[in-house]
mmCIF file of C-alpha atoms and ligand atoms in Angstrom:
data_model
loop_
_atom_site.group_PDB
_atom_site.id
_atom_site.type_symbol
_atom_site.label_atom_id
_atom_site.label_comp_id
_atom_site.label_asym_id
_atom_site.label_seq_id
_atom_site.Cartn_x
_atom_site.Cartn_y
_atom_site.Cartn_z
ATOM 1 C CA MET A 1 0.000 0.000 0.000
ATOM 2 C CA ASN A 2 1.315 3.432 -0.940
ATOM 3 C CA THR A 3 1.289 5.871 1.990
ATOM 4 C CA GLU A 4 0.390 9.444 1.058
ATOM 5 C CA VAL A 5 1.548 12.276 3.319
ATOM 6 C CA ILE A 6 -0.353 15.572 3.174
ATOM 7 C CA LEU A 7 0.985 18.641 4.964
ATOM 8 C CA VAL A 8 -1.894 20.215 6.849
ATOM 9 C CA ASP A 9 -0.197 22.543 9.312
ATOM 10 C CA LYS A 10 -0.359 25.598 7.046
ATOM 11 C CA ASN A 11 -3.776 24.866 5.576
ATOM 12 C CA VAL A 12 -5.923 23.127 8.155
ATOM 13 C CA ASN A 13 -9.044 24.031 6.247
ATOM 14 C CA LYS A 14 -8.098 22.499 2.968
ATOM 15 C CA GLU A 15 -11.403 20.880 2.062
ATOM 16 C CA GLU A 16 -10.239 18.187 -0.298
ATOM 17 C CA THR A 17 -7.722 16.888 2.227
ATOM 18 C CA TYR A 18 -10.425 16.394 4.814
ATOM 19 C CA THR A 19 -12.779 14.894 2.252
ATOM 20 C CA GLN A 20 -10.091 12.370 1.379
ATOM 21 C CA ALA A 21 -9.447 11.525 5.048
ATOM 22 C CA VAL A 22 -13.172 11.266 5.814
ATOM 23 C CA ASP A 23 -13.754 8.991 2.814
ATOM 24 C CA ILE A 24 -10.995 6.653 3.954
ATOM 25 C CA ILE A 25 -12.302 6.454 7.531
ATOM 26 C CA ARG A 26 -15.947 6.032 6.470
ATOM 27 C CA GLY A 27 -14.771 3.361 4.040
ATOM 28 C CA GLY A 28 -13.199 1.363 6.877
ATOM 29 C CA GLY A 29 -9.596 2.514 6.380
ATOM 30 C CA VAL A 30 -6.960 4.015 8.661
ATOM 31 C CA VAL A 31 -5.685 7.618 8.698
ATOM 32 C CA ALA A 32 -2.911 9.026 10.911
ATOM 33 C CA PHE A 33 -3.550 12.531 12.261
ATOM 34 C CA PRO A 34 -1.947 14.937 14.730
ATOM 35 C CA THR A 35 -3.336 15.656 18.178
ATOM 36 C CA GLU A 36 -1.894 18.021 20.779
ATOM 37 C CA THR A 37 -0.251 15.071 22.587
ATOM 38 C CA VAL A 38 1.091 12.661 19.943
ATOM 39 C CA TYR A 39 -0.041 11.469 16.504
ATOM 40 C CA GLY A 40 -2.945 9.021 16.440
ATOM 41 C CA LEU A 41 -3.746 6.141 14.099
ATOM 42 C CA GLY A 42 -7.475 6.523 13.500
ATOM 43 C CA ALA A 43 -10.309 4.303 12.318
ATOM 44 C CA ASP A 44 -14.099 4.127 12.721
ATOM 45 C CA ALA A 45 -14.597 2.871 16.289
ATOM 46 C CA THR A 46 -17.911 1.237 15.366
ATOM 47 C CA ASN A 47 -16.354 -0.908 12.629
ATOM 48 C CA GLY A 48 -14.444 -3.943 13.924
ATOM 49 C CA GLU A 49 -12.782 -4.682 10.612
ATOM 50 C CA ALA A 50 -11.499 -1.107 10.374
ATOM 51 C CA VAL A 51 -10.223 -1.246 13.958
ATOM 52 C CA SER A 52 -8.418 -4.533 13.311
ATOM 53 C CA LYS A 53 -6.347 -2.681 10.688
ATOM 54 C CA ILE A 54 -5.007 -0.433 13.458
ATOM 55 C CA PHE A 55 -3.876 -3.436 15.518
ATOM 56 C CA GLU A 56 -2.293 -4.954 12.437
ATOM 57 C CA ALA A 57 -0.424 -1.786 11.389
ATOM 58 C CA LYS A 58 0.938 -1.282 14.920
ATOM 59 C CA GLY A 59 1.570 -4.912 15.742
ATOM 60 C CA ARG A 60 -0.408 -4.208 18.911
ATOM 61 C CA PRO A 61 -1.529 -6.992 21.281
ATOM 62 C CA SER A 62 -5.312 -7.367 21.029
ATOM 63 C CA ASP A 63 -5.886 -7.200 24.814
ATOM 64 C CA ASN A 64 -4.789 -3.550 24.880
ATOM 65 C CA PRO A 65 -7.848 -1.308 24.313
ATOM 66 C CA LEU A 66 -7.815 1.878 22.223
ATOM 67 C CA ILE A 67 -8.764 5.451 23.109
ATOM 68 C CA VAL A 68 -11.851 6.768 21.323
ATOM 69 C CA HIS A 69 -11.789 10.371 20.091
ATOM 70 C CA VAL A 70 -14.915 12.489 19.684
ATOM 71 C CA ASP A 71 -15.509 16.155 18.833
ATOM 72 C CA SER A 72 -17.474 17.273 21.904
ATOM 73 C CA LYS A 73 -18.642 16.568 25.423
ATOM 74 C CA GLU A 74 -22.115 15.844 24.021
ATOM 75 C CA ALA A 75 -20.727 13.208 21.665
ATOM 76 C CA ALA A 76 -18.786 11.642 24.552
ATOM 77 C CA VAL A 77 -21.897 11.426 26.715
ATOM 78 C CA GLN A 78 -23.646 9.633 23.824
ATOM 79 C CA CYS A 79 -20.898 7.000 23.847
ATOM 80 C CA ALA A 80 -21.200 6.219 27.537
ATOM 81 C CA ASP A 81 -23.712 4.183 29.490
ATOM 82 C CA SER A 82 -23.800 6.512 32.455
ATOM 83 C CA VAL A 83 -21.681 9.535 33.211
ATOM 84 C CA SER A 84 -21.020 10.696 36.770
ATOM 85 C CA ASP A 85 -21.124 14.355 37.803
ATOM 86 C CA LYS A 86 -17.385 14.205 38.414
ATOM 87 C CA ALA A 87 -16.806 12.996 34.866
ATOM 88 C CA LEU A 88 -18.935 15.853 33.515
ATOM 89 C CA GLN A 89 -16.958 18.331 35.612
ATOM 90 C CA LEU A 90 -13.668 17.030 34.218
ATOM 91 C CA MET A 91 -14.990 17.280 30.663
ATOM 92 C CA ASP A 92 -15.945 20.926 31.284
ATOM 93 C CA ALA A 93 -12.612 21.709 32.902
ATOM 94 C CA PHE A 94 -10.164 19.953 30.565
ATOM 95 C CA TRP A 95 -11.771 19.296 27.179
ATOM 96 C CA PRO A 96 -10.756 19.719 24.521
ATOM 97 C CA GLY A 97 -7.495 18.491 25.999
ATOM 98 C CA ALA A 98 -5.053 15.834 27.102
ATOM 99 C CA LEU A 99 -7.312 13.933 29.482
ATOM 100 C CA THR A 100 -8.849 10.532 28.682
ATOM 101 C CA LEU A 101 -11.805 9.429 30.802
ATOM 102 C CA ILE A 102 -12.546 5.740 31.296
ATOM 103 C CA LEU A 103 -16.341 5.470 31.371
ATOM 104 C CA LYS A 104 -18.897 2.654 31.287
ATOM 105 C CA SER A 105 -19.389 2.083 27.596
ATOM 106 C CA ARG A 106 -22.768 2.250 25.871
ATOM 107 C CA PRO A 107 -23.535 -1.400 25.040
ATOM 108 C CA ASP A 108 -23.227 -2.441 21.403
ATOM 109 C CA LEU A 109 -21.903 0.881 20.129
ATOM 110 C CA PHE A 110 -18.187 0.157 19.795
ATOM 111 C CA ALA A 111 -16.591 -2.712 17.974
ATOM 112 C CA PRO A 112 -15.476 -5.201 20.661
ATOM 113 C CA ASN A 113 -11.814 -4.921 19.631
ATOM 114 C CA VAL A 114 -11.797 -1.181 20.525
ATOM 115 C CA THR A 115 -12.393 -1.935 24.194
ATOM 116 C CA ALA A 116 -10.667 -5.347 24.247
ATOM 117 C CA ASP A 117 -14.048 -6.739 25.343
ATOM 118 C CA LEU A 118 -14.124 -4.604 28.509
ATOM 119 C CA ASP A 119 -17.395 -2.906 29.473
ATOM 120 C CA THR A 120 -15.549 0.405 29.753
ATOM 121 C CA VAL A 121 -14.165 2.761 27.116
ATOM 122 C CA GLY A 122 -11.481 5.468 27.158
ATOM 123 C CA ILE A 123 -12.740 8.714 25.574
ATOM 124 C CA ARG A 124 -11.269 12.140 24.912
ATOM 125 C CA VAL A 125 -11.805 15.302 22.868
ATOM 126 C CA PRO A 126 -8.394 16.252 21.456
ATOM 127 C CA ASN A 127 -7.290 19.873 21.379
ATOM 128 C CA HIS A 128 -5.870 20.115 17.875
ATOM 129 C CA PRO A 129 -7.484 21.897 14.917
ATOM 130 C CA VAL A 130 -6.727 19.073 12.483
ATOM 131 C CA ALA A 131 -8.061 16.337 14.769
ATOM 132 C CA LEU A 132 -11.171 18.389 15.560
ATOM 133 C CA ASN A 133 -11.788 19.240 11.896
ATOM 134 C CA LEU A 134 -11.544 15.581 11.002
ATOM 135 C CA LEU A 135 -13.868 14.504 13.845
ATOM 136 C CA LYS A 136 -16.468 17.163 13.027
ATOM 137 C CA ARG A 137 -16.557 16.149 9.392
ATOM 138 C CA VAL A 138 -16.519 12.389 9.826
ATOM 139 C CA GLN A 139 -19.247 12.369 12.517
ATOM 140 C CA LEU A 140 -18.089 9.014 13.883
ATOM 141 C CA PRO A 141 -16.155 8.182 17.037
ATOM 142 C CA ILE A 142 -12.559 7.554 15.973
ATOM 143 C CA ALA A 143 -10.521 4.896 17.763
ATOM 144 C CA ALA A 144 -6.920 6.061 17.754
ATOM 145 C CA PRO A 145 -3.929 4.771 19.647
ATOM 146 C CA SER A 146 -0.580 6.483 19.251
ATOM 147 C CA ALA A 147 0.601 6.047 15.648
ATOM 148 C CA ASN A 148 3.831 4.162 16.420
ATOM 149 C CA THR A 149 4.821 0.549 15.970
ATOM 150 C CA SER A 150 3.880 -1.165 19.231
ATOM 151 C CA GLY A 151 6.709 -0.835 21.795
ATOM 152 C CA LYS A 152 8.394 2.105 20.023
ATOM 153 C CA PRO A 153 8.312 5.738 21.164
ATOM 154 C CA SER A 154 5.091 7.583 20.299
ATOM 155 C CA PRO A 155 5.274 9.828 17.218
ATOM 156 C CA THR A 156 5.514 13.591 17.734
ATOM 157 C CA LEU A 157 6.280 14.396 14.081
ATOM 158 C CA GLY A 158 4.719 13.325 10.787
ATOM 159 C CA GLU A 159 8.121 11.834 9.863
ATOM 160 C CA HIS A 160 7.942 9.510 12.870
ATOM 161 C CA VAL A 161 4.588 8.205 11.687
ATOM 162 C CA TYR A 162 5.896 7.739 8.159
ATOM 163 C CA HIS A 163 8.918 5.849 9.488
ATOM 164 C CA ASP A 164 6.703 3.351 11.347
ATOM 165 C CA MET A 165 3.656 3.229 9.035
ATOM 166 C CA GLU A 166 5.108 3.471 5.517
ATOM 167 C CA ASP A 167 3.204 1.106 3.200
ATOM 168 C CA LYS A 168 0.880 0.071 6.050
ATOM 169 C CA ILE A 169 -1.722 2.857 5.933
ATOM 170 C CA PRO A 170 -3.040 4.976 3.028
ATOM 171 C CA LEU A 171 -2.819 8.492 4.507
ATOM 172 C CA ILE A 172 -0.894 10.595 7.034
ATOM 173 C CA LEU A 173 -2.086 14.123 7.830
ATOM 174 C CA ASP A 174 1.161 15.874 8.752
ATOM 175 C CA GLY A 175 0.479 18.795 11.087
ATOM 176 C CA GLY A 176 4.075 19.349 12.197
ATOM 177 C CA ALA A 177 5.338 18.841 15.741
ATOM 178 C CA THR A 178 2.756 18.007 18.393
ATOM 179 C CA LYS A 179 2.719 20.549 21.232
ATOM 180 C CA ILE A 180 2.706 18.439 24.369
ATOM 181 C CA GLY A 181 4.740 15.474 23.143
ATOM 182 C CA ILE A 182 3.470 12.943 25.734
ATOM 183 C CA GLU A 183 0.209 10.970 25.667
ATOM 184 C CA SER A 184 -2.892 12.076 27.548
ATOM 185 C CA THR A 185 -3.537 11.477 31.228
ATOM 186 C CA VAL A 186 -5.844 8.451 31.585
ATOM 187 C CA ILE A 187 -8.241 8.440 34.541
ATOM 188 C CA ASP A 188 -10.644 5.655 35.471
ATOM 189 C CA MET A 189 -13.924 7.344 36.357
ATOM 190 C CA THR A 190 -15.644 4.014 37.081
ATOM 191 C CA ALA A 191 -13.670 3.760 40.355
ATOM 192 C CA GLU A 192 -14.489 5.816 43.447
ATOM 193 C CA PRO A 193 -12.357 7.740 44.118
ATOM 194 C CA PRO A 194 -11.274 7.872 40.453
ATOM 195 C CA VAL A 195 -7.841 6.424 39.648
ATOM 196 C CA ILE A 196 -5.169 7.895 37.376
ATOM 197 C CA LEU A 197 -4.006 4.946 35.271
ATOM 198 C CA ARG A 198 -1.494 6.875 33.189
ATOM 199 C CA PRO A 199 0.017 10.220 34.269
ATOM 200 C CA GLY A 200 0.123 12.964 31.657
ATOM 201 C CA ASN A 201 0.137 16.681 31.066
ATOM 202 C CA VAL A 202 -3.071 17.139 33.074
ATOM 203 C CA THR A 203 -1.809 16.547 36.604
ATOM 204 C CA LYS A 204 -3.294 14.908 39.698
ATOM 205 C CA GLU A 205 -3.295 18.311 41.411
ATOM 206 C CA GLN A 206 -5.204 19.954 38.545
ATOM 207 C CA ILE A 207 -7.768 17.156 38.575
ATOM 208 C CA GLU A 208 -8.143 17.298 42.353
ATOM 209 C CA GLY A 209 -8.701 21.039 42.032
ATOM 210 C CA VAL A 210 -11.918 20.190 40.157
ATOM 211 C CA ILE A 211 -13.287 16.950 41.684
ATOM 212 C CA GLY A 212 -11.381 16.414 44.928
ATOM 213 C CA THR A 213 -9.358 13.343 45.878
ATOM 214 C CA VAL A 214 -8.187 10.959 43.175
ATOM 215 C CA ARG A 215 -5.651 8.167 43.481
ATOM 216 C CA LEU A 216 -2.666 7.108 41.435
ATOM 217 C CA SER A 217 -2.713 3.589 40.037
ATOM 218 C CA ALA A 218 0.867 3.030 41.216
ATOM 219 C CA GLU A 219 -0.188 3.666 44.857
ATOM 220 C CA ILE A 220 -2.920 1.045 44.670
ATOM 221 C CA HIS A 221 -1.579 -1.639 42.398
ATOM 222 C CA GLY A 222 2.175 -1.340 42.840
ATOM 223 C CA ASN A 223 3.553 -2.719 39.612
ATOM 224 C CA ALA A 224 0.484 -4.806 38.739
ATOM 225 C CA PRO A 225 -1.083 -3.008 35.784
ATOM 226 C CA LYS A 226 -4.728 -1.931 35.881
ATOM 227 C CA SER A 227 -4.648 -0.267 32.490
ATOM 228 C CA PRO A 228 -4.116 -3.203 30.124
ATOM 229 C CA GLY A 229 -1.513 -1.262 28.151
ATOM 230 C CA MET A 230 0.726 -0.758 31.125
ATOM 231 C CA LYS A 231 2.113 -4.282 31.206
ATOM 232 C CA TYR A 232 3.825 -3.993 27.828
ATOM 233 C CA THR A 233 7.278 -2.625 27.062
ATOM 234 C CA HIS A 234 6.972 0.921 25.852
ATOM 235 C CA TYR A 235 8.815 3.747 24.218
ATOM 236 C CA ALA A 236 11.948 1.639 23.797
ATOM 237 C CA PRO A 237 14.680 2.490 21.300
ATOM 238 C CA ASP A 238 16.915 -0.334 20.010
ATOM 239 C CA ALA A 239 19.838 0.286 22.402
ATOM 240 C CA PRO A 240 19.168 -0.222 26.127
ATOM 241 C CA VAL A 241 18.263 2.879 28.127
ATOM 242 C CA TYR A 242 19.615 3.418 31.645
ATOM 243 C CA LEU A 243 18.420 6.092 34.037
ATOM 244 C CA ILE A 244 21.099 8.099 35.784
ATOM 245 C CA GLU A 245 20.973 11.056 38.126
ATOM 246 C CA ASP A 246 21.619 14.159 36.046
ATOM 247 C CA ASP A 247 24.771 15.128 37.865
ATOM 248 C CA ASN A 248 27.636 16.427 35.756
ATOM 249 C CA LYS A 249 30.353 14.473 37.548
ATOM 250 C CA LEU A 250 28.375 11.239 37.625
ATOM 251 C CA ILE A 251 27.424 11.300 33.937
ATOM 252 C CA THR A 252 30.932 12.323 32.826
ATOM 253 C CA MET A 253 32.351 9.410 34.848
ATOM 254 C CA ALA A 254 29.821 6.979 33.395
ATOM 255 C CA ILE A 255 30.654 8.095 29.848
ATOM 256 C CA GLY A 256 34.388 7.622 30.509
ATOM 257 C CA HIS A 257 33.827 4.196 32.034
ATOM 258 C CA LEU A 258 31.662 2.977 29.134
ATOM 259 C CA GLN A 259 33.868 4.421 26.417
ATOM 260 C CA GLY A 260 36.830 2.719 28.151
ATOM 261 C CA LYS A 261 35.021 -0.568 27.482
ATOM 262 C CA GLY A 262 34.698 0.371 23.799
ATOM 263 C CA LYS A 263 31.039 1.361 24.008
ATOM 264 C CA LYS A 264 29.421 4.265 22.193
ATOM 265 C CA VAL A 265 27.244 6.321 24.502
ATOM 266 C CA ALA A 266 24.234 8.535 23.781
ATOM 267 C CA VAL A 267 23.151 10.914 26.532
ATOM 268 C CA LEU A 268 19.666 12.366 26.862
ATOM 269 C CA SER A 269 19.750 15.402 29.094
ATOM 270 C CA PRO A 270 18.843 19.067 29.182
ATOM 271 C CA THR A 271 22.573 19.629 29.840
ATOM 272 C CA GLU A 272 25.136 19.191 27.031
ATOM 273 C CA TYR A 273 27.721 16.447 27.452
ATOM 274 C CA PRO A 274 30.365 17.023 24.766
ATOM 275 C CA GLU A 275 32.258 13.878 25.888
ATOM 276 C CA ALA A 276 29.319 11.681 24.889
ATOM 277 C CA ASP A 277 29.296 10.138 21.416
ATOM 278 C CA TYR A 278 25.807 11.521 20.948
ATOM 279 C CA HIS A 279 23.748 14.019 22.884
ATOM 280 C CA PHE A 280 20.038 14.681 22.520
ATOM 281 C CA PRO A 281 17.807 17.081 24.468
ATOM 282 C CA LEU A 282 15.401 15.882 27.119
ATOM 283 C CA SER A 283 12.074 17.568 27.865
ATOM 284 C CA ALA A 284 8.441 16.513 27.469
ATOM 285 C CA GLU A 285 8.393 17.931 23.932
ATOM 286 C CA THR A 286 11.661 16.260 22.890
ATOM 287 C CA LEU A 287 11.627 12.942 24.806
ATOM 288 C CA TYR A 288 10.192 10.721 22.061
ATOM 289 C CA SER A 289 12.056 12.499 19.269
ATOM 290 C CA SER A 290 15.309 12.076 21.150
ATOM 291 C CA LEU A 291 14.653 8.378 21.810
ATOM 292 C CA ARG A 292 13.969 7.926 18.093
ATOM 293 C CA LYS A 293 17.139 9.830 17.163
ATOM 294 C CA CYS A 294 19.124 7.312 19.221
ATOM 295 C CA ASP A 295 17.927 4.633 16.790
ATOM 296 C CA MET A 296 19.653 6.504 13.970
ATOM 297 C CA THR A 297 23.038 6.294 15.705
ATOM 298 C CA ASP A 298 25.352 3.376 16.458
ATOM 299 C CA ALA A 299 25.138 4.041 20.212
ATOM 300 C CA ASP A 300 25.437 0.841 22.279
ATOM 301 C CA LEU A 301 23.780 2.364 25.287
ATOM 302 C CA ILE A 302 21.638 5.359 26.199
ATOM 303 C CA LEU A 303 21.970 7.270 29.463
ATOM 304 C CA ALA A 304 18.884 9.300 30.366
ATOM 305 C CA GLY A 305 19.616 12.003 32.918
ATOM 306 C CA VAL A 306 16.914 12.534 35.501
ATOM 307 C CA PRO A 307 17.006 15.524 37.847
ATOM 308 C CA ALA A 308 17.810 14.816 41.517
ATOM 309 C CA ASP A 309 14.585 16.561 42.603
ATOM 310 C CA ARG A 310 12.386 14.462 40.315
ATOM 311 C CA ASP A 311 8.847 13.545 41.253
ATOM 312 C CA ASP A 312 8.277 9.818 40.731
ATOM 313 C CA ASN A 313 4.657 10.510 39.804
ATOM 314 C CA ASP A 314 5.674 12.930 37.133
ATOM 315 C CA PHE A 315 4.624 11.961 33.601
ATOM 316 C CA MET A 316 8.133 12.404 32.197
ATOM 317 C CA MET A 317 9.553 10.113 34.861
ATOM 318 C CA ASN A 318 6.790 7.593 34.152
ATOM 319 C CA ARG A 319 7.703 7.426 30.444
ATOM 320 C CA LEU A 320 11.451 7.389 31.101
ATOM 321 C CA GLU A 321 11.112 4.519 33.567
ATOM 322 C CA LYS A 322 9.200 2.550 30.950
ATOM 323 C CA ALA A 323 11.724 3.322 28.209
ATOM 324 C CA ALA A 324 14.487 2.151 30.578
ATOM 325 C CA ASP A 325 12.441 -0.779 31.854
ATOM 326 C CA HIS A 326 13.276 0.660 35.321
ATOM 327 C CA LYS A 327 17.035 0.075 34.921
ATOM 328 C CA TRP A 328 19.398 2.498 36.647
ATOM 329 C CA PHE A 329 23.024 2.860 35.614
ATOM 330 C CA SER A 330 25.448 1.884 38.344
HETATM 331 O O1 TXA B 1 -2.674 11.188 23.955
HETATM 332 C C1 TXA B 1 -3.190 10.088 23.737
HETATM 333 O O2 TXA B 1 -3.923 9.533 24.573
HETATM 334 C C2 TXA B 1 -2.921 9.433 22.388
HETATM 335 C C3 TXA B 1 -3.542 10.305 21.299
HETATM 336 C C4 TXA B 1 -3.447 9.706 19.928
HETATM 337 O O3 TXA B 1 -4.861 10.584 21.643
HETATM 338 N N1 TXA B 1 -3.440 8.110 22.354
HETATM 339 C C5 TXA B 1 -2.875 7.083 23.051
HETATM 340 O O4 TXA B 1 -3.497 5.851 22.872
HETATM 341 O O5 TXA B 1 -1.905 7.202 23.771
HETATM 342 P P1 TXA B 1 -2.820 4.466 23.230
HETATM 343 O O6 TXA B 1 -3.738 3.449 22.667
HETATM 344 O O7 TXA B 1 -1.429 4.433 22.768
HETATM 345 O O8 TXA B 1 -2.923 4.387 24.801
HETATM 346 C C6 TXA B 1 -4.161 4.085 25.408
HETATM 347 C C7 TXA B 1 -3.972 3.758 26.863
HETATM 348 C C8 TXA B 1 -3.414 2.366 27.025
HETATM 349 O O9 TXA B 1 -2.511 2.333 28.116
HETATM 350 C C9 TXA B 1 -4.671 1.555 27.315
HETATM 351 O O10 TXA B 1 -4.394 0.375 28.028
HETATM 352 C C10 TXA B 1 -5.505 2.542 28.114
HETATM 353 O O11 TXA B 1 -5.248 3.784 27.520
HETATM 354 N N2 TXA B 1 -6.947 2.241 27.990
HETATM 355 C C11 TXA B 1 -7.737 2.394 26.904
HETATM 356 N N3 TXA B 1 -8.993 1.970 27.163
HETATM 357 C C12 TXA B 1 -9.008 1.551 28.439
HETATM 358 C C13 TXA B 1 -10.006 0.988 29.307
HETATM 359 N N4 TXA B 1 -11.251 0.777 28.889
HETATM 360 N N5 TXA B 1 -9.641 0.664 30.579
HETATM 361 C C14 TXA B 1 -8.395 0.882 31.014
HETATM 362 N N6 TXA B 1 -7.397 1.406 30.243
HETATM 363 C C15 TXA B 1 -7.693 1.727 28.978
HETATM 364 MG MG1 MG B 2 0.711 4.192 22.717
#
């Protein structure tokens, strides 16, 4: 399959581009599109055959449910069986935006492979003009996981999507770099108090400011995953990633030690390390890009510098720990 890439960042209202994307999705095909977090790989969430193409293109395990995207709070309420007052308050406070609500799903609306046969569904209204334009025109709920090959870092640029999805999907809407760079916060609203399953740009404190106490999945379940997706390896470049305290002396010593053993070292850090074979920046916006850049080098090992005053519940730390599979350099 030939993969067409259309640049949409400068002309979000280009009618024929949207018509093409809408035709593909209504016809049961897959289109990649930008959101404010990361790029999504979208298909009609009511069409099981269409949704199976997403799993196939990503190589995603079928027990990992997908997030459904809609264009409004009203559309989200239509997709759910019952919606609590707290859920409605979060929709008003954070949508459109980087918050996914797990709600009881309306029976028989979604294809079973969207929800991995669960009776709940993850829903959000993305805050990106291209995603919203597409959703408004298609008038269907769009199931869309991040548009990367399963296990690889999520795509924050159209090029990343093309790298992973070339010849696997018919169309990529390239809207340039995504603003936030890390996937949405996922909160389970079917639990009381609600539970944050995946930390993201919308923080626990911001959520508690609207609905009061919520819990973090890590506090309740330890390492046992509640969100099905959390048990799989994530965001991993080819070379192993090790976390290391971002201390100049420590990292310089580690580089020297590794290079002494003939290893090539890539460092991810806000600070420059000229001794390293490769250095890439590290922030929410650059994390996934930098991990992907490591794959274009011959680095044997990646050191990811984390600040000494880090917050273990921070979304950056959460993604870094996954990319490193919790390994620390010592
Ligand atoms: O920012 C985002 O959320 C991006 C953009 C494209 O919207 N999407 C995204 O989707 O990150 P995905 O499929 O890569 O991650 C979905 C996460 C997974 O960890 C999955 O297990 C969890 O949400 N999830 C989805 N439905 C769920 C459900 N019903 N119950 C529990 N967890 C669910
Ligand atoms: Mg993903």
